Coordinates of C-alpha atoms and ligand atoms in Angstrom, one line a residue:
X1 CA -8.4 15.6 23.3
X2 CA -7.5 11.7 21.2
X3 CA -4.5 10.2 22.9
X4 CA -3.0 7.2 20.0
X5 CA -1.3 4.0 21.2
X6 CA 2.3 4.6 22.1
X7 CA 0.6 7.9 24.1
X8 CA -1.3 5.1 26.4
X9 CA 1.1 2.2 26.7
X10 CA 1.5 1.5 30.5
X11 CA 0.4 3.4 33.8
X12 CA 3.1 6.0 33.9
X13 CA 2.4 7.2 30.4
X14 CA -1.8 7.0 31.1
X15 CA -0.8 9.3 34.3
X16 CA 1.3 11.9 31.9
X17 CA -1.7 11.9 29.4
X18 CA -3.9 12.5 32.7
X19 CA -2.1 15.5 33.6
X20 CA -2.5 16.7 30.1
X21 CA -6.2 16.6 29.9
X22 CA -6.4 17.7 33.6
X23 CA -4.3 21.0 32.7
X24 CA -6.8 21.7 29.6
X25 CA -9.7 21.3 31.6
X26 CA -7.9 24.0 34.3
X27 CA -7.5 26.3 31.3
X28 CA -11.5 26.5 31.1
X29 CA -12.1 23.6 29.1
X30 CA -15.0 21.0 28.9
X31 CA -13.5 18.0 27.9
X32 CA -14.1 14.5 25.7
X33 CA -11.0 12.0 25.3
X34 CA -10.8 9.9 23.0
X35 CA -8.4 7.1 23.7
X36 CA -6.5 3.9 21.7
X37 CA -5.7 0.4 22.7
X38 CA -2.3 0.2 24.2
X39 CA 0.6 -0.1 21.6
X40 CA 0.5 -3.3 20.2
X41 CA -2.1 -4.6 21.5
X42 CA -4.7 -4.4 18.8
X43 CA -2.0 -6.5 16.7
X44 CA -2.2 -9.2 19.5
X45 CA -5.9 -9.2 19.6
X46 CA -5.9 -9.8 15.8
X47 CA -3.4 -12.7 16.2
X48 CA -5.8 -14.8 18.9
X49 CA -8.7 -14.3 16.4
X50 CA -6.4 -15.5 13.8
X51 CA -5.1 -18.7 15.9
X52 CA -8.5 -19.3 17.0
X53 CA -10.4 -19.6 13.5
X54 CA -8.4 -18.5 10.1
X55 CA -12.1 -18.0 8.8
X56 CA -12.9 -15.7 11.6
X57 CA -16.7 -14.2 11.5
X58 CA -15.9 -10.5 11.5
X59 CA -18.7 -9.5 14.1
X60 CA -16.9 -11.4 16.8
X61 CA -13.5 -10.4 15.5
X62 CA -15.0 -7.3 16.2
X63 CA -16.0 -8.2 19.9
X64 CA -12.1 -9.3 20.4
X65 CA -10.6 -6.5 19.2
X66 CA -12.5 -3.2 20.8
X67 CA -11.3 -4.5 24.3
X68 CA -8.3 -3.1 24.2
X69 CA -9.8 0.2 23.7
X70 CA -12.2 -0.4 26.8
X71 CA -9.2 -1.5 28.9
X72 CA -7.6 2.0 28.4
X73 CA -10.6 4.0 28.7
X74 CA -11.2 2.6 32.1
X75 CA -8.1 3.3 33.1
X76 CA -7.6 6.7 32.3
X77 CA -10.9 7.4 33.9
X78 CA -9.4 5.7 36.9
X79 CA -6.4 7.8 36.7
X80 CA -8.3 11.1 36.7
X81 CA -10.2 10.0 39.7
X82 CA -7.1 9.4 41.4
X83 CA -6.1 13.2 40.5
X84 CA -9.4 14.3 42.2
X85 CA -10.8 14.8 38.7
X86 CA -15.4 14.1 38.2
X87 CA -14.4 11.1 34.8
X88 CA -16.5 8.5 33.8
X89 CA -15.8 6.4 30.4
X90 CA -18.8 6.1 27.8
X91 CA -18.3 2.9 25.7
X92 CA -19.1 3.0 21.9
X93 CA -22.5 0.5 22.3
X94 CA -23.6 2.7 25.8
X95 CA -23.6 6.3 23.7
X96 CA -24.0 4.9 21.3
X97 CA -21.8 5.6 18.5
X98 CA -24.1 4.1 15.7
X99 CA -22.0 2.5 12.5
X100 CA -23.4 0.4 9.7
X101 CA -23.0 -3.2 9.9
X102 CA -19.7 -3.6 7.8
X103 CA -17.9 -5.5 10.3
X104 CA -14.3 -4.7 10.9
X105 CA -14.2 -1.6 8.6
X106 CA -17.5 0.2 9.7
X107 CA -18.6 3.7 9.2
X108 CA -19.9 6.0 11.8
X109 CA -23.8 7.0 10.8
X110 CA -24.9 9.0 13.8
X111 CA -24.2 9.8 17.3
X112 CA -26.2 10.6 20.4
X113 CA -24.8 13.6 22.3
X114 CA -26.8 14.7 24.7
X115 CA -26.2 12.7 27.4
X116 CA -22.3 13.1 26.9
X117 CA -22.9 16.7 26.9
X118 CA -25.0 17.1 30.0
X119 CA -22.1 15.3 31.6
X120 CA -19.3 16.9 30.2
X121 CA -21.6 20.4 31.5
X122 CA -21.6 18.9 34.6
X123 CA -17.7 19.0 35.0
X124 CA -17.0 15.3 34.2
X125 CA -14.5 14.6 31.7
X126 CA -15.7 12.2 29.2
X127 CA -13.5 8.9 27.8
X128 CA -14.6 7.6 25.0
X129 CA -12.6 4.5 23.4
X130 CA -12.2 5.2 20.1
X131 CA -12.3 2.7 17.4
X132 CA -15.7 1.1 17.9
X133 CA -19.6 1.4 17.6
X134 CA -22.5 -0.2 17.1
X135 CA -24.3 -1.8 14.0
X136 CA -27.9 -1.3 13.7
X137 CA -28.3 -5.3 14.9
X138 CA -27.3 -4.0 18.5
X139 CA -23.6 -5.7 18.0
X140 CA -20.5 -4.2 18.5
X141 CA -18.6 -2.8 15.4
X142 CA -14.7 -1.4 15.0
X143 CA -13.8 0.9 12.5
X144 CA -10.8 -0.3 10.4
X145 CA -7.2 -0.2 11.8
X146 CA -6.3 3.6 13.0
X147 CA -10.2 3.9 13.4
X148 CA -9.6 6.0 17.0
X149 CA -8.6 8.9 15.0
X150 CA -11.9 9.1 13.4
X151 CA -13.8 8.2 16.3
X152 CA -12.3 11.8 17.5
X153 CA -13.4 13.4 14.4
X154 CA -17.0 12.3 14.8
X155 CA -17.1 13.0 18.7
X156 CA -15.5 16.6 17.9
X157 CA -17.9 16.7 15.0
X158 CA -21.3 15.4 17.2
X159 CA -20.6 17.8 20.3
X160 CA -19.3 20.7 18.0
X161 CA -16.0 21.2 19.5
X162 CA -13.6 24.1 19.3
X163 CA -10.9 22.1 18.1
X164 CA -9.9 18.3 17.7
X165 CA -6.6 17.5 19.3
X166 CA -5.0 14.2 18.4
X167 CA -1.7 13.8 20.5
X168 CA 0.6 11.4 19.2
X169 CA 4.4 10.7 19.1
X170 CA 5.1 13.2 16.9
X171 CA 4.6 16.8 17.5
X172 CA 3.0 17.3 14.4
X173 CA 2.9 17.0 10.5
X174 CA 6.3 17.6 8.6
X175 CA 7.0 18.9 5.1
X176 CA 8.9 15.4 4.8
X177 CA 9.9 12.4 6.9
X178 CA 12.7 13.8 9.4
X179 CA 14.5 10.2 9.2
X180 CA 15.1 10.9 5.6
X181 CA 15.6 14.7 5.6
X182 CA 17.2 16.3 9.1
X183 CA 16.1 19.8 7.6
X184 CA 12.3 18.6 7.3
X185 CA 10.2 21.3 8.8
X186 CA 7.1 21.1 11.0
X187 CA 4.1 22.9 9.1
X188 CA 1.6 25.1 11.1
X189 CA -0.5 24.3 9.1
X190 CA -1.8 22.2 6.3
X191 CA -5.2 21.9 4.7
X192 CA -7.5 19.0 4.6
X193 CA -6.9 18.2 0.8
X194 CA -3.0 18.5 1.6
X195 CA -3.4 16.2 4.3
X196 CA -5.2 13.8 2.4
X197 CA -2.7 13.8 -0.2
X198 CA -0.1 13.6 1.9
X199 CA -1.7 10.8 3.8
X200 CA -2.7 8.6 1.3
X201 CA 0.7 8.6 -0.3
X202 CA 2.4 7.2 3.0
X203 CA 2.4 10.0 5.5
X204 CA 0.6 7.6 8.0
X205 CA 0.2 10.4 10.9
X206 CA -3.6 10.2 10.9
X207 CA -6.2 7.6 9.3
X208 CA -7.4 8.9 6.1
X209 CA -10.7 8.6 6.9
X210 CA -10.7 10.7 9.9
X211 CA -9.1 13.7 7.4
X212 CA -11.8 13.4 5.0
X213 CA -14.7 13.3 8.1
X214 CA -12.8 16.4 9.6
X215 CA -12.9 17.9 6.0
X216 CA -17.2 17.4 5.6
X217 CA -17.8 17.9 9.0
X218 CA -15.6 21.3 9.0
X219 CA -13.4 20.3 12.7
X220 CA -10.5 21.7 12.9
X221 CA -7.9 19.0 13.8
X222 CA -4.9 19.8 15.7
X223 CA -1.9 16.9 15.7
X224 CA 0.6 17.2 18.3
X225 CA 2.8 15.5 20.7
X226 CA 2.3 14.2 24.0
X227 CA 5.5 13.9 24.6
X228 CA 6.0 16.7 26.5
X229 CA 6.9 18.6 30.0
X230 CA 4.6 20.3 32.1
X231 CA 6.2 23.9 31.0
X232 CA 5.5 22.8 27.6
X233 CA 3.3 25.7 25.8
X234 CA -0.6 24.7 26.2
X235 CA -2.6 23.3 23.5
X236 CA -4.3 26.5 23.3
X237 CA -1.2 28.3 21.6
X238 CA -1.4 25.3 18.7
X239 CA 2.2 24.0 19.4
X240 CA 1.5 21.0 16.6
X241 CA 0.1 21.4 13.3
X242 CA -3.2 22.4 12.5
X243 CA -5.0 21.0 9.6
X244 CA -7.8 23.1 8.4
X245 CA -10.1 24.5 5.5
X246 CA -8.7 26.4 2.2
X247 CA -10.7 29.8 3.5
X248 CA -9.3 29.4 7.4
X249 CA -5.8 29.3 5.9
X250 CA -6.4 32.2 3.3
X251 CA -7.8 34.2 6.4
X252 CA -4.2 33.9 8.0
X253 CA -2.2 35.0 5.5
X254 CA 0.7 33.7 6.1
X255 CA 3.7 33.4 3.4
X256 CA 2.6 30.2 1.8
X257 CA 5.3 27.9 0.3
X258 CA 4.5 26.8 -3.4
X259 CA 5.0 23.2 -2.3
X260 CA 3.6 22.0 1.3
X261 CA 5.1 18.8 1.5
X262 CA 7.0 15.9 -0.2
X263 CA 5.8 11.8 0.8
X264 CA 6.9 8.6 -0.2
X265 CA 5.4 5.2 -1.0
X266 CA 7.1 1.9 -1.4
X267 CA 3.6 0.2 -1.3
X268 CA 2.7 -0.1 -4.8
X269 CA 4.3 -2.4 -7.7
X270 CA 4.6 -1.7 -11.7
X271 CA 3.1 -3.8 -14.3
X272 CA 3.6 -3.5 -18.1
X273 CA 1.8 -5.0 -20.7
X274 CA 3.5 -5.1 -23.9
X275 CA 2.3 -4.7 -27.4
X276 CA -1.6 -4.3 -27.0
X277 CA -3.7 -3.6 -29.7
X278 CA -4.1 0.2 -30.3
X279 CA -7.9 0.0 -30.7
X280 CA -11.3 1.6 -28.7
X281 CA -12.1 -1.2 -25.7
X282 CA -8.7 -2.8 -25.3
X283 CA -7.6 -1.0 -22.5
X284 CA -11.2 -1.5 -20.9
X285 CA -10.5 -5.2 -21.1
X286 CA -7.3 -4.8 -18.8
X287 CA -8.7 -3.1 -16.1
X288 CA -12.2 -4.8 -15.9
X289 CA -10.9 -7.8 -14.2
X290 CA -9.0 -5.7 -12.1
X291 CA -11.9 -3.6 -10.9
X292 CA -14.0 -6.7 -10.7
X293 CA -11.9 -8.3 -8.0
X294 CA -11.2 -4.6 -6.5
X295 CA -7.8 -3.9 -6.9
X296 CA -7.3 -0.1 -7.0
X297 CA -5.0 0.6 -9.9
X298 CA -3.2 4.4 -9.5
X299 CA -0.8 5.7 -12.1
X300 CA -0.9 4.6 -15.7
X301 CA 0.7 5.5 -18.8
X302 CA -0.1 4.4 -22.5
X303 CA 2.5 4.7 -24.9
X304 CA 1.4 6.2 -28.5
X305 CA 1.1 3.1 -31.2
X306 CA 3.7 1.8 -32.6
X307 CA 3.8 1.0 -36.1
X308 CA 1.8 -2.1 -35.9
X309 CA -1.0 -0.4 -34.3
X310 CA 0.1 -1.6 -31.0
X311 CA 0.4 -0.3 -28.0
X312 CA 2.2 -0.3 -24.3
X313 CA 0.3 -0.1 -21.0
X314 CA 1.9 0.3 -17.9
X315 CA 0.0 1.0 -14.4
X316 CA 0.6 0.7 -10.7
X317 CA -0.9 -1.4 -8.1
X318 CA -0.7 -1.9 -4.3
X319 CA 2.2 -4.7 -3.8
X320 CA 0.0 -6.8 -1.6
X321 CA -2.4 -7.7 -4.5
X322 CA 0.6 -7.6 -7.5
X323 CA 0.1 -11.7 -7.4
X324 CA -3.5 -11.1 -7.3
X325 CA -2.9 -9.1 -10.7
X326 CA -1.0 -11.4 -12.5
X327 CA -2.7 -14.2 -11.9
X328 CA -6.2 -12.3 -13.4
X329 CA -4.4 -10.9 -16.1
X330 CA -2.7 -14.1 -17.1
X331 CA -6.6 -15.5 -17.0
X332 CA -7.5 -13.0 -19.2
X333 CA -4.0 -13.0 -21.5
X334 CA -6.2 -14.1 -24.6
X335 CA -9.2 -11.5 -24.0
X336 CA -6.8 -8.6 -23.7
X337 CA -4.3 -10.0 -26.1
X338 CA -0.8 -8.8 -24.8
X339 CA 2.6 -10.0 -25.6
X340 CA 4.3 -10.0 -22.6
X341 CA 3.7 -9.0 -19.0
X342 CA 6.8 -7.2 -17.3
X343 CA 6.3 -6.3 -13.5
X344 CA 8.7 -4.6 -10.9
X345 CA 7.7 -4.4 -7.4
X346 CA 10.9 -2.6 -6.8
X347 CA 9.6 1.1 -7.4
X348 CA 8.8 4.0 -5.2
X349 CA 6.0 6.9 -5.6
X350 CA 7.4 10.1 -4.6
X351 CA 4.8 13.1 -4.4
X352 CA 5.1 16.7 -4.3
X353 CA 1.7 18.0 -2.5
X354 CA 0.6 21.7 -2.2
X355 CA -2.1 23.8 -2.3
X356 CA -0.1 26.3 -3.7
X357 CA 0.4 24.7 -7.4
X358 CA -3.0 25.6 -8.2
X359 CA -1.8 28.9 -9.3
X360 CA 1.2 28.6 -10.2
X361 CA 2.9 27.1 -13.5
X362 CA 6.1 25.2 -13.8
X363 CA 5.6 22.5 -10.8
X364 CA 6.3 19.5 -12.6
X365 CA 9.1 20.4 -14.7
X366 CA 11.0 21.6 -11.6
X367 CA 10.3 18.1 -10.3
X368 CA 11.7 16.3 -13.4
X369 CA 14.6 18.9 -14.0
X370 CA 15.9 18.2 -10.4
X371 CA 15.6 14.3 -10.5
X372 CA 17.2 14.5 -14.2
X373 CA 20.1 16.3 -12.5
X374 CA 20.3 13.2 -10.3
X375 CA 20.7 10.6 -12.8
X376 CA 17.2 9.5 -11.5
X377 CA 15.1 8.0 -14.2
X378 CA 11.4 8.3 -14.1
X379 CA 9.2 5.7 -14.8
X380 CA 5.4 6.7 -14.6
X381 CA 4.0 10.2 -13.8
X382 CA 0.4 11.0 -12.6
X383 CA -0.9 14.5 -11.6
X384 CA -4.4 15.8 -9.5
X385 CA -4.7 19.6 -8.9
X386 CA -2.4 19.6 -5.8
X387 CA -0.3 16.6 -6.7
X388 CA 2.5 15.7 -8.6
X389 CA 3.7 11.8 -8.7
X390 CA 6.8 10.3 -10.1
X391 CA 7.3 6.3 -9.7
X392 CA 10.9 5.8 -9.7
X393 CA 13.6 2.7 -8.6
X394 CA 13.2 1.9 -5.1
X395 CA 16.8 2.4 -4.0
X396 CA 16.6 6.2 -5.3
X397 CA 13.6 6.9 -2.8
X398 CA 15.8 8.5 -0.2
X399 CA 18.1 10.7 -2.7
X400 CA 15.2 12.1 -4.6
X401 CA 13.3 13.1 -1.3
X402 CA 16.3 15.1 -0.3
X403 CA 16.9 16.7 -3.9
X404 CA 13.1 17.8 -4.4
X405 CA 12.9 18.9 -0.9
X406 CA 16.1 21.5 -1.8
X407 CA 14.6 21.9 -4.8
X408 CA 11.2 23.3 -3.7
X409 CA 13.1 25.5 -0.6
X410 CA 11.6 23.5 2.1
X411 CA 15.0 22.9 3.9
X412 CA 14.8 24.4 7.5
X413 CA 17.3 27.2 8.0
X414 CA 20.3 26.4 9.6
X415 CA 18.8 28.9 13.0
X416 CA 15.8 27.9 12.8
X417 CA 16.5 24.0 12.2
Ligands
LIG1 N1 -6.3 0.5 18.1 C1 -7.2 0.4 16.9 C2 -5.8 0.1 15.9 O1 -4.4 -0.1 16.6 C3 -7.4 1.5 16.7 C4 -6.4 3.0 16.8 O2 -5.4 2.8 17.6 O3 -6.5 4.1 16.1 O4 -5.7 -0.3 14.9
LIG2 MG1 -3.1 5.6 15.0

């Protein structure tokens, strides 16, 4: 079981969490619980580091920011004990959870679960602070922001758990953002790959890395709400959204929609370079300096050559990297040989995602037609096996998501809504 920051924010909420944990134990489970810091706490700690030393040493940053989870793990153990349960905390360095030495964004390497399993078998609830580990040099590490999800999946894999229940402030994964589309539906199941695509295009329910790890280790993950009453359906009845493999999903033989979800991402910016020479190697000169500076390019389009053997190239980069991108391209202007650089950060990437499109034609054309009918202009397109993305004007984001949600027949029927 994993509880996020809003679920752990304060004594009352921790008591609610302890109740949910106690009920799972009473239902016959041995339980390990992974917790986040209280909501807002990690941001507060990061700020202290910045104030102390703007060029902070990441190893000391980890010592500071890992403390938020130390507090909540101890408090949850205390609260469970107050309810008469046996419980103890296991800090990252005590287990230990071994990571590499990439401070502030460490990766979990291995994890010795023997002591943990023995204590759980003896009826003790194990409470583990998320987000933290131990480097080869015996120093505290953290796993990157949102890393408690990854801790939870790693613990579940190490103890061979039946399920990893991730309790959060939403009751599952939806076909799209319910704040944009009131008729968005909660999905009972999504596959790991769909979840990865939905997470990487802006549906921030889980840390992306936790989903990759779950896929690799075959951990069945459920996303569900911790804001529930005592008579809410038990977690074992799967009230949330299950994230599972393609095979498990096929075995369920449910009626599948062609498209599983629609995501919107406003974190990219578009750059166009005009009149680049249409010859081998020209495009490489554009992207080499960006790659060398760790700037991730996402969508790319190159137009057909015009009469003078010249072409325009358009691509997207994270908004946060736009200034650096412009500077790098300007620096390399002679080498690349472009005429003008035009950029636009008022764009949004809209993606339709679903494993169903592997075996169905016409997904992209439905998308283009639906957008065209509303006069929404498409500025760039990219696709993968289970995703079609388009770049549009940022102001049209909400309209596009609504139109597509209806076009793919995802709207909840009135009686079900
Ligand atoms: N507390 C950490 C963060 O805010 C880790 C987590 O909550 O997942 O990023
Ligand atoms: Mg989180």
